mmCIF file of C-alpha atoms and ligand atoms in Angstrom:
data_model
loop_
_atom_site.group_PDB
_atom_site.id
_atom_site.type_symbol
_atom_site.label_atom_id
_atom_site.label_comp_id
_atom_site.label_asym_id
_atom_site.label_seq_id
_atom_site.Cartn_x
_atom_site.Cartn_y
_atom_site.Cartn_z
ATOM 1 C CA MET A 1 -143.176 56.125 15.963
ATOM 2 C CA ILE A 2 -140.262 58.509 15.424
ATOM 3 C CA ILE A 3 -140.727 61.892 17.221
ATOM 4 C CA VAL A 4 -138.571 64.781 15.981
ATOM 5 C CA THR A 5 -138.560 68.041 18.128
ATOM 6 C CA GLY A 6 -137.668 71.416 16.664
ATOM 7 C CA ALA A 7 -139.155 70.554 13.375
ATOM 8 C CA THR A 8 -139.909 74.138 12.654
ATOM 9 C CA GLY A 9 -136.281 75.050 12.976
ATOM 10 C CA ARG A 10 -133.646 74.918 10.227
ATOM 11 C CA LEU A 11 -132.290 71.473 11.131
ATOM 12 C CA GLY A 12 -135.412 69.840 12.122
ATOM 13 C CA ARG A 13 -137.531 70.950 9.159
ATOM 14 C CA GLN A 14 -134.854 69.362 6.816
ATOM 15 C CA ILE A 15 -134.573 66.233 8.881
ATOM 16 C CA VAL A 16 -138.371 65.613 8.754
ATOM 17 C CA GLY A 17 -138.357 66.419 5.038
ATOM 18 C CA LYS A 18 -135.522 63.776 4.459
ATOM 19 C CA LEU A 19 -137.118 61.341 6.847
ATOM 20 C CA LEU A 20 -140.279 61.411 4.686
ATOM 21 C CA GLU A 21 -138.225 59.988 1.874
ATOM 22 C CA SER A 22 -137.501 56.754 3.703
ATOM 23 C CA VAL A 23 -140.285 56.038 6.264
ATOM 24 C CA PRO A 24 -144.105 56.304 6.017
ATOM 25 C CA ALA A 25 -145.472 59.575 7.153
ATOM 26 C CA GLU A 26 -147.837 58.084 9.783
ATOM 27 C CA THR A 27 -144.763 56.647 11.620
ATOM 28 C CA ILE A 28 -143.287 60.367 12.059
ATOM 29 C CA GLY A 29 -144.492 62.778 14.782
ATOM 30 C CA VAL A 30 -143.173 66.144 15.350
ATOM 31 C CA SER A 31 -143.104 68.137 18.611
ATOM 32 C CA VAL A 32 -143.161 71.769 17.995
ATOM 33 C CA ARG A 33 -143.806 74.996 19.907
ATOM 34 C CA GLU A 34 -146.326 76.365 17.344
ATOM 35 C CA PRO A 35 -148.146 73.533 15.448
ATOM 36 C CA GLY A 36 -149.527 75.950 12.839
ATOM 37 C CA LYS A 37 -145.804 76.538 11.706
ATOM 38 C CA ALA A 38 -145.747 72.749 10.831
ATOM 39 C CA ALA A 39 -148.945 72.607 8.766
ATOM 40 C CA ALA A 40 -147.070 71.569 5.703
ATOM 41 C CA PHE A 41 -146.035 68.462 7.596
ATOM 42 C CA ALA A 42 -149.525 67.809 8.956
ATOM 43 C CA GLY A 43 -150.677 68.080 5.391
ATOM 44 C CA ARG A 44 -148.376 65.182 4.445
ATOM 45 C CA GLY A 45 -149.635 62.967 7.111
ATOM 46 C CA VAL A 46 -147.150 63.695 9.854
ATOM 47 C CA ARG A 47 -148.539 63.858 13.499
ATOM 48 C CA VAL A 48 -147.968 67.388 14.688
ATOM 49 C CA ARG A 49 -148.372 68.102 18.469
ATOM 50 C CA ALA A 50 -147.343 70.869 20.598
ATOM 51 C CA GLY A 51 -144.247 70.535 22.835
ATOM 52 C CA ASP A 52 -142.052 72.976 24.533
ATOM 53 C CA PHE A 53 -139.019 71.899 26.500
ATOM 54 C CA THR A 54 -139.657 74.563 29.224
ATOM 55 C CA GLU A 55 -143.180 73.218 29.761
ATOM 56 C CA PRO A 56 -142.331 69.404 30.265
ATOM 57 C CA SER A 57 -146.002 68.498 30.801
ATOM 58 C CA THR A 58 -146.671 69.375 27.138
ATOM 59 C CA LEU A 59 -144.068 66.854 26.155
ATOM 60 C CA ASP A 60 -145.983 63.811 27.451
ATOM 61 C CA HIS A 61 -148.738 64.413 24.843
ATOM 62 C CA ALA A 62 -146.181 65.369 22.125
ATOM 63 C CA PHE A 63 -144.050 62.283 22.730
ATOM 64 C CA GLU A 64 -146.934 59.728 23.174
ATOM 65 C CA GLY A 65 -146.336 56.411 21.473
ATOM 66 C CA ALA A 66 -142.744 57.329 20.723
ATOM 67 C CA ASP A 67 -140.246 54.557 19.814
ATOM 68 C CA GLN A 68 -137.290 56.820 19.088
ATOM 69 C CA VAL A 69 -137.258 60.535 19.932
ATOM 70 C CA LEU A 70 -134.684 62.918 18.306
ATOM 71 C CA LEU A 71 -134.286 65.834 20.549
ATOM 72 C CA ILE A 72 -132.944 68.747 18.561
ATOM 73 C CA SER A 73 -131.224 70.924 21.329
ATOM 74 C CA ALA A 74 -133.543 73.914 21.832
ATOM 75 C CA ALA A 75 -132.324 77.447 20.830
ATOM 76 C CA ILE A 76 -131.970 78.423 24.464
ATOM 77 C CA ARG A 77 -128.833 80.012 25.892
ATOM 78 C CA GLY A 78 -127.375 79.721 29.406
ATOM 79 C CA PRO A 79 -128.103 77.205 32.213
ATOM 80 C CA ARG A 80 -131.756 76.990 31.141
ATOM 81 C CA ALA A 81 -130.557 75.174 28.107
ATOM 82 C CA ALA A 82 -129.392 72.205 29.941
ATOM 83 C CA GLU A 83 -132.525 72.204 32.201
ATOM 84 C CA ALA A 84 -134.815 72.249 29.183
ATOM 85 C CA SER A 85 -133.025 69.534 27.487
ATOM 86 C CA ARG A 86 -132.874 67.395 30.615
ATOM 87 C CA ALA A 87 -136.536 67.683 30.921
ATOM 88 C CA ALA A 88 -136.971 66.573 27.356
ATOM 89 C CA VAL A 89 -134.784 63.600 27.855
ATOM 90 C CA ASP A 90 -136.810 62.658 30.940
ATOM 91 C CA ALA A 91 -140.175 63.005 28.831
ATOM 92 C CA ALA A 92 -138.706 60.783 26.183
ATOM 93 C CA VAL A 93 -137.808 58.159 28.738
ATOM 94 C CA ARG A 94 -141.434 58.609 30.385
ATOM 95 C CA ALA A 95 -143.006 58.142 26.983
ATOM 96 C CA GLY A 96 -141.280 54.706 26.766
ATOM 97 C CA ALA A 97 -139.055 55.443 23.896
ATOM 98 C CA SER A 98 -136.548 52.636 23.319
ATOM 99 C CA ARG A 99 -133.922 55.079 21.939
ATOM 100 C CA VAL A 100 -133.253 58.724 22.584
ATOM 101 C CA LEU A 101 -131.242 60.705 20.085
ATOM 102 C CA TYR A 102 -129.761 64.289 20.899
ATOM 103 C CA THR A 103 -128.047 66.853 18.862
ATOM 104 C CA SER A 104 -124.849 67.405 20.712
ATOM 105 C CA HIS A 105 -121.654 69.278 19.610
ATOM 106 C CA GLN A 106 -118.327 68.286 18.537
ATOM 107 C CA ALA A 107 -116.810 70.298 21.383
ATOM 108 C CA ALA A 108 -119.167 68.763 24.251
ATOM 109 C CA SER A 109 -117.022 68.907 27.297
ATOM 110 C CA PRO A 110 -117.310 69.988 30.850
ATOM 111 C CA ASP A 111 -114.051 72.040 30.209
ATOM 112 C CA SER A 112 -115.378 73.766 27.165
ATOM 113 C CA LEU A 113 -114.736 77.449 26.951
ATOM 114 C CA PHE A 114 -117.942 77.703 24.823
ATOM 115 C CA ASP A 115 -121.038 77.610 27.044
ATOM 116 C CA PRO A 116 -123.023 75.270 24.764
ATOM 117 C CA GLY A 117 -120.068 72.803 24.968
ATOM 118 C CA ARG A 118 -120.673 72.498 28.642
ATOM 119 C CA GLN A 119 -124.421 72.354 28.302
ATOM 120 C CA HIS A 120 -124.169 69.435 25.716
ATOM 121 C CA ALA A 121 -121.741 67.585 28.006
ATOM 122 C CA ALA A 122 -124.302 67.819 30.841
ATOM 123 C CA ILE A 123 -127.001 66.290 28.642
ATOM 124 C CA GLU A 124 -124.667 63.504 27.322
ATOM 125 C CA LYS A 125 -124.073 62.612 30.893
ATOM 126 C CA HIS A 126 -127.741 62.676 31.786
ATOM 127 C CA LEU A 127 -128.534 60.503 28.706
ATOM 128 C CA ALA A 128 -125.905 57.894 29.799
ATOM 129 C CA GLU A 129 -127.461 57.704 33.237
ATOM 130 C CA GLN A 130 -130.991 56.677 31.633
ATOM 131 C CA ASN A 131 -131.789 53.121 31.245
ATOM 132 C CA VAL A 132 -132.435 53.508 27.629
ATOM 133 C CA ALA A 133 -130.324 53.324 24.407
ATOM 134 C CA TYR A 134 -129.174 56.727 23.288
ATOM 135 C CA THR A 135 -127.209 58.494 20.630
ATOM 136 C CA ALA A 136 -125.585 61.888 21.099
ATOM 137 C CA LEU A 137 -124.959 63.233 17.652
ATOM 138 C CA ARG A 138 -121.878 65.272 18.009
ATOM 139 C CA HIS A 139 -122.501 67.874 15.310
ATOM 140 C CA GLY A 140 -119.627 69.948 13.778
ATOM 141 C CA PHE A 141 -119.871 73.675 14.169
ATOM 142 C CA TYR A 142 -122.506 74.823 11.717
ATOM 143 C CA THR A 143 -121.031 76.710 8.658
ATOM 144 C CA SER A 144 -124.258 78.691 8.756
ATOM 145 C CA THR A 145 -122.578 80.659 11.671
ATOM 146 C CA PHE A 146 -120.909 82.737 8.959
ATOM 147 C CA GLU A 147 -124.313 84.281 8.244
ATOM 148 C CA HIS A 148 -123.780 86.336 11.299
ATOM 149 C CA TYR A 149 -120.444 87.839 10.172
ATOM 150 C CA VAL A 150 -120.484 87.993 6.407
ATOM 151 C CA PRO A 151 -122.761 90.790 5.913
ATOM 152 C CA ALA A 152 -120.701 93.171 8.056
ATOM 153 C CA ALA A 153 -117.492 91.883 6.209
ATOM 154 C CA LEU A 154 -119.193 92.766 2.955
ATOM 155 C CA ARG A 155 -120.054 96.294 4.174
ATOM 156 C CA SER A 156 -116.741 97.017 5.716
ATOM 157 C CA GLY A 157 -114.301 94.874 3.759
ATOM 158 C CA GLU A 158 -113.082 93.560 7.071
ATOM 159 C CA PHE A 159 -113.703 90.621 9.483
ATOM 160 C CA ARG A 160 -113.200 92.667 12.767
ATOM 161 C CA LEU A 161 -113.445 89.909 15.276
ATOM 162 C CA PRO A 162 -111.627 88.596 18.336
ATOM 163 C CA ALA A 163 -108.786 86.167 17.881
ATOM 164 C CA ASP A 164 -110.043 82.818 16.801
ATOM 165 C CA GLY A 165 -108.641 79.479 15.662
ATOM 166 C CA PRO A 166 -109.428 76.615 13.321
ATOM 167 C CA VAL A 167 -112.788 75.148 13.213
ATOM 168 C CA SER A 168 -114.097 72.081 11.270
ATOM 169 C CA TRP A 169 -117.114 73.977 9.806
ATOM 170 C CA THR A 170 -119.813 71.593 8.785
ATOM 171 C CA ALA A 171 -122.856 72.174 6.736
ATOM 172 C CA HIS A 172 -126.543 71.527 7.923
ATOM 173 C CA ALA A 173 -127.368 69.450 4.862
ATOM 174 C CA ASP A 174 -124.600 66.911 5.690
ATOM 175 C CA LEU A 175 -125.633 66.737 9.305
ATOM 176 C CA VAL A 176 -129.272 66.281 8.211
ATOM 177 C CA GLU A 177 -128.193 63.124 6.341
ATOM 178 C CA ALA A 178 -126.275 61.773 9.248
ATOM 179 C CA ASP A 179 -129.215 62.421 11.663
ATOM 180 C CA VAL A 180 -131.656 60.657 9.349
ATOM 181 C CA ALA A 181 -129.154 57.715 8.941
ATOM 182 C CA ALA A 182 -128.956 57.418 12.714
ATOM 183 C CA LEU A 183 -132.809 57.392 12.984
ATOM 184 C CA THR A 184 -133.251 54.819 10.279
ATOM 185 C CA LYS A 185 -130.391 52.541 11.258
ATOM 186 C CA PRO A 186 -130.940 51.606 14.893
ATOM 187 C CA GLY A 187 -127.534 51.043 16.569
ATOM 188 C CA LEU A 188 -125.829 53.603 14.202
ATOM 189 C CA PHE A 189 -123.683 55.852 16.562
ATOM 190 C CA ASP A 190 -124.820 53.967 19.589
ATOM 191 C CA GLY A 191 -123.768 56.201 22.667
ATOM 192 C CA VAL A 192 -121.801 59.246 21.898
ATOM 193 C CA SER A 193 -121.000 59.556 18.252
ATOM 194 C CA PRO A 194 -117.671 60.463 16.843
ATOM 195 C CA PRO A 195 -117.394 64.144 15.908
ATOM 196 C CA LEU A 196 -119.551 64.549 12.788
ATOM 197 C CA THR A 197 -117.473 67.127 10.903
ATOM 198 C CA ALA A 198 -116.266 68.166 7.580
ATOM 199 C CA PRO A 199 -112.507 67.289 7.164
ATOM 200 C CA GLY A 200 -111.167 70.900 6.750
ATOM 201 C CA LEU A 201 -109.989 73.341 9.467
ATOM 202 C CA LEU A 202 -110.619 77.014 8.785
ATOM 203 C CA ASP A 203 -110.175 80.063 10.808
ATOM 204 C CA PHE A 204 -111.536 83.547 9.986
ATOM 205 C CA ALA A 205 -108.433 84.528 8.082
ATOM 206 C CA ASP A 206 -109.107 81.617 5.820
ATOM 207 C CA VAL A 207 -112.728 82.574 5.542
ATOM 208 C CA ALA A 208 -111.620 86.054 4.512
ATOM 209 C CA SER A 209 -109.376 84.653 1.714
ATOM 210 C CA ILE A 210 -112.211 82.532 0.404
ATOM 211 C CA LEU A 211 -114.628 85.475 0.624
ATOM 212 C CA SER A 212 -112.189 87.643 -1.133
ATOM 213 C CA GLU A 213 -111.829 84.997 -4.042
ATOM 214 C CA LEU A 214 -115.652 84.606 -4.278
ATOM 215 C CA THR A 215 -116.380 88.466 -4.342
ATOM 216 C CA GLY A 216 -113.326 89.702 -6.188
ATOM 217 C CA ARG A 217 -112.830 92.237 -3.368
ATOM 218 C CA THR A 218 -110.216 92.241 -0.712
ATOM 219 C CA ILE A 219 -111.788 91.122 2.676
ATOM 220 C CA THR A 220 -109.226 91.577 5.419
ATOM 221 C CA ARG A 221 -109.064 89.720 8.737
ATOM 222 C CA VAL A 222 -108.539 92.275 11.583
ATOM 223 C CA VAL A 223 -108.013 90.800 15.055
ATOM 224 C CA VAL A 224 -109.600 92.931 17.696
ATOM 225 C CA ASP A 225 -108.956 92.897 21.524
ATOM 226 C CA ASP A 226 -111.799 90.891 23.221
ATOM 227 C CA GLU A 227 -112.943 93.864 25.347
ATOM 228 C CA GLU A 228 -112.843 96.291 22.548
ATOM 229 C CA TRP A 229 -114.926 93.983 20.350
ATOM 230 C CA LYS A 230 -117.426 93.409 23.274
ATOM 231 C CA ALA A 231 -117.665 97.170 23.831
ATOM 232 C CA THR A 232 -118.281 97.637 20.078
ATOM 233 C CA VAL A 233 -121.114 95.122 19.752
ATOM 234 C CA ILE A 234 -122.751 96.196 23.042
ATOM 235 C CA ALA A 235 -122.853 99.858 21.669
ATOM 236 C CA GLN A 236 -124.406 98.419 18.620
ATOM 237 C CA GLY A 237 -127.263 96.885 20.623
ATOM 238 C CA MET A 238 -126.017 93.305 21.436
ATOM 239 C CA PRO A 239 -126.966 92.391 24.968
ATOM 240 C CA ASP A 240 -124.101 91.814 27.367
ATOM 241 C CA ALA A 241 -125.048 88.053 27.742
ATOM 242 C CA ALA A 242 -125.056 87.519 23.954
ATOM 243 C CA ALA A 243 -121.630 89.196 23.612
ATOM 244 C CA GLU A 244 -120.124 87.008 26.370
ATOM 245 C CA PHE A 245 -121.597 83.905 24.746
ATOM 246 C CA THR A 246 -120.063 84.755 21.352
ATOM 247 C CA LEU A 247 -116.751 85.612 22.955
ATOM 248 C CA GLY A 248 -116.795 82.063 24.389
ATOM 249 C CA MET A 249 -116.858 80.831 20.891
ATOM 250 C CA PHE A 250 -113.689 82.817 19.965
ATOM 251 C CA ARG A 251 -111.911 81.760 23.184
ATOM 252 C CA ALA A 252 -112.700 78.116 22.575
ATOM 253 C CA ALA A 253 -111.724 78.300 18.888
ATOM 254 C CA ARG A 254 -108.335 79.833 19.750
ATOM 255 C CA ALA A 255 -107.737 77.237 22.351
ATOM 256 C CA GLY A 256 -108.143 74.685 19.692
ATOM 257 C CA GLN A 257 -111.316 73.303 21.082
ATOM 258 C CA PHE A 258 -113.058 73.138 17.654
ATOM 259 C CA ALA A 259 -109.921 71.817 15.697
ATOM 260 C CA VAL A 260 -111.571 68.422 15.757
ATOM 261 C CA THR A 261 -112.160 66.427 12.667
ATOM 262 C CA HIS A 262 -113.112 62.846 11.963
ATOM 263 C CA PRO A 263 -113.804 60.709 8.795
ATOM 264 C CA ALA A 264 -117.192 59.256 10.194
ATOM 265 C CA LEU A 265 -119.381 61.951 8.374
ATOM 266 C CA GLU A 266 -117.867 61.643 5.042
ATOM 267 C CA ASP A 267 -117.778 57.775 5.429
ATOM 268 C CA LEU A 268 -121.420 57.926 6.087
ATOM 269 C CA LEU A 269 -122.315 60.361 3.306
ATOM 270 C CA GLY A 270 -120.154 58.314 0.779
ATOM 271 C CA ARG A 271 -119.156 61.648 -0.827
ATOM 272 C CA PRO A 272 -117.059 64.683 0.286
ATOM 273 C CA ALA A 273 -118.599 66.818 2.925
ATOM 274 C CA THR A 274 -120.095 70.163 1.713
ATOM 275 C CA SER A 275 -117.163 72.668 1.751
ATOM 276 C CA ALA A 276 -117.327 75.966 3.689
ATOM 277 C CA ARG A 277 -116.787 77.657 0.350
ATOM 278 C CA ALA A 278 -120.029 76.254 -1.038
ATOM 279 C CA VAL A 279 -122.022 77.368 2.014
ATOM 280 C CA LEU A 280 -120.285 80.851 1.767
ATOM 281 C CA GLU A 281 -121.455 81.041 -1.943
ATOM 282 C CA GLU A 282 -125.050 80.493 -0.666
ATOM 283 C CA ILE A 283 -124.637 83.074 1.966
ATOM 284 C CA LEU A 284 -123.505 85.765 -0.485
ATOM 285 C CA PRO A 285 -126.355 88.076 -1.845
ATOM 286 C CA GLY A 286 -127.920 86.318 -4.716
ATOM 287 C CA GLY A 287 -126.461 82.897 -3.662
HETATM 288 N N1 LIG B 301 -123.554 72.805 16.119
HETATM 289 C C1 LIG B 301 -123.553 74.076 16.011
HETATM 290 O O1 LIG B 301 -122.625 74.613 15.559
HETATM 291 C C2 LIG B 301 -124.744 74.724 16.353
HETATM 292 C C3 LIG B 301 -124.850 76.126 16.065
HETATM 293 C C4 LIG B 301 -126.010 76.821 16.421
HETATM 294 C C5 LIG B 301 -127.104 76.161 17.036
HETATM 295 N N2 LIG B 301 -126.834 74.769 17.461
HETATM 296 C C6 LIG B 301 -127.940 74.058 18.092
HETATM 297 O O2 LIG B 301 -128.619 73.328 17.121
HETATM 298 C C7 LIG B 301 -129.970 73.451 17.212
HETATM 299 C C8 LIG B 301 -130.620 73.329 15.988
HETATM 300 O O3 LIG B 301 -130.095 74.240 15.056
HETATM 301 P P1 LIG B 301 -131.009 74.971 13.920
HETATM 302 O O4 LIG B 301 -130.063 75.544 12.889
HETATM 303 O O5 LIG B 301 -132.087 74.251 13.543
HETATM 304 O O6 LIG B 301 -131.609 76.170 14.830
HETATM 305 P P2 LIG B 301 -132.967 77.049 14.708
HETATM 306 O O7 LIG B 301 -133.278 76.959 13.290
HETATM 307 O O8 LIG B 301 -132.784 78.307 15.383
HETATM 308 O O9 LIG B 301 -133.918 75.996 15.446
HETATM 309 C C9 LIG B 301 -134.033 75.977 16.811
HETATM 310 C C10 LIG B 301 -135.165 75.127 17.235
HETATM 311 O O10 LIG B 301 -135.221 75.105 18.622
HETATM 312 C C11 LIG B 301 -136.632 75.181 19.012
HETATM 313 N N3 LIG B 301 -136.871 75.686 20.319
HETATM 314 C C12 LIG B 301 -136.560 76.944 20.846
HETATM 315 N N4 LIG B 301 -136.946 76.982 22.156
HETATM 316 C C13 LIG B 301 -137.579 75.697 22.421
HETATM 317 C C14 LIG B 301 -138.287 75.255 23.485
HETATM 318 N N5 LIG B 301 -138.392 75.861 24.631
HETATM 319 N N6 LIG B 301 -138.716 73.892 23.324
HETATM 320 C C15 LIG B 301 -138.683 73.219 22.366
HETATM 321 N N7 LIG B 301 -138.015 73.726 21.229
HETATM 322 C C16 LIG B 301 -137.486 74.862 21.310
HETATM 323 C C17 LIG B 301 -137.107 76.190 17.894
HETATM 324 O O11 LIG B 301 -138.455 76.079 17.941
HETATM 325 P P3 LIG B 301 -139.424 77.297 17.086
HETATM 326 O O12 LIG B 301 -139.201 76.888 15.702
HETATM 327 O O13 LIG B 301 -140.712 77.041 17.779
HETATM 328 O O14 LIG B 301 -138.725 78.524 17.305
HETATM 329 C C18 LIG B 301 -136.479 75.747 16.751
HETATM 330 O O15 LIG B 301 -137.277 74.613 16.078
HETATM 331 C C19 LIG B 301 -130.208 74.883 17.845
HETATM 332 O O16 LIG B 301 -131.410 75.015 18.516
HETATM 333 C C20 LIG B 301 -128.938 74.906 18.803
HETATM 334 O O17 LIG B 301 -129.217 74.338 20.025
HETATM 335 C C21 LIG B 301 -125.715 74.158 17.109
#
């Protein structure tokens, strides 16, 4: 049985939907925090069980009978993220899975300036220490991240953000295909995968240009000092920890830590990766 966690999240829901196109529903199980939210999958014959990475005992039931487990990194920030994912890896091994897959990040490194990069590196190390086949899927930075910034840019005509750098923004839809391929082709991306990224590198100045073209309005990129940006977003209600987390993304980007591309994703897709422009079009009102 293939177990997929996080199947009520954006990535997991699409992965299970795509997986259902290639393997029988009764060979798929999902581990989710709220089974009611996965009722549509249950209706299609998928086994739905409750599992929470922060309550590892729940995972024993959720992962029962697993041959492969795809661990979608839980939406948890800070040191608790690695602790939770480590518990999920241990539960997958305990369940007897012959292969554990994990959604990592293109910038996974103990030296990452972006906290998730360090957390993912810790999990990759933990996976390598288990006596089981594993695949760490090094996802590109999700293009959907623009959803956090586009609405304000449309209101003000400006991307007022800290200094950044080039990033190989990569679409969920493309990564869903890669993850499903990894699950259905044992041995694909054995160990740590190559960076699964789109080929282009864009910074926020490039994104401002694309958005200007798409909207017919001038969207300007304005670089704001880190501390000034932090004070502004905190005054707008962002918690200090969230502001620091986000600043880490800008610090890593301007240090070139996300300027990583690799042909593996397009080779696997057999088509060009989804462009950042296409994702921006979808993000725009009416898109
Ligand atoms: N590569 C990148 O650029 C990038 C960017 C952002 C995030 N990420 C990572 O990629 C993951 C998947 O992305 P996404 O777009 O699908 O995010 P998403 O829609 O926010 O989904 C996150 C998933 O994490 C689950 N989750 C949260 N806490 C959990 C816990 N304690 N135990 C088990 N599951 C838990 C959520 O469950 P519920 O449905 O019950 O809430 C949800 O299914 C994220 O969780 C994050 O770790 C990567």
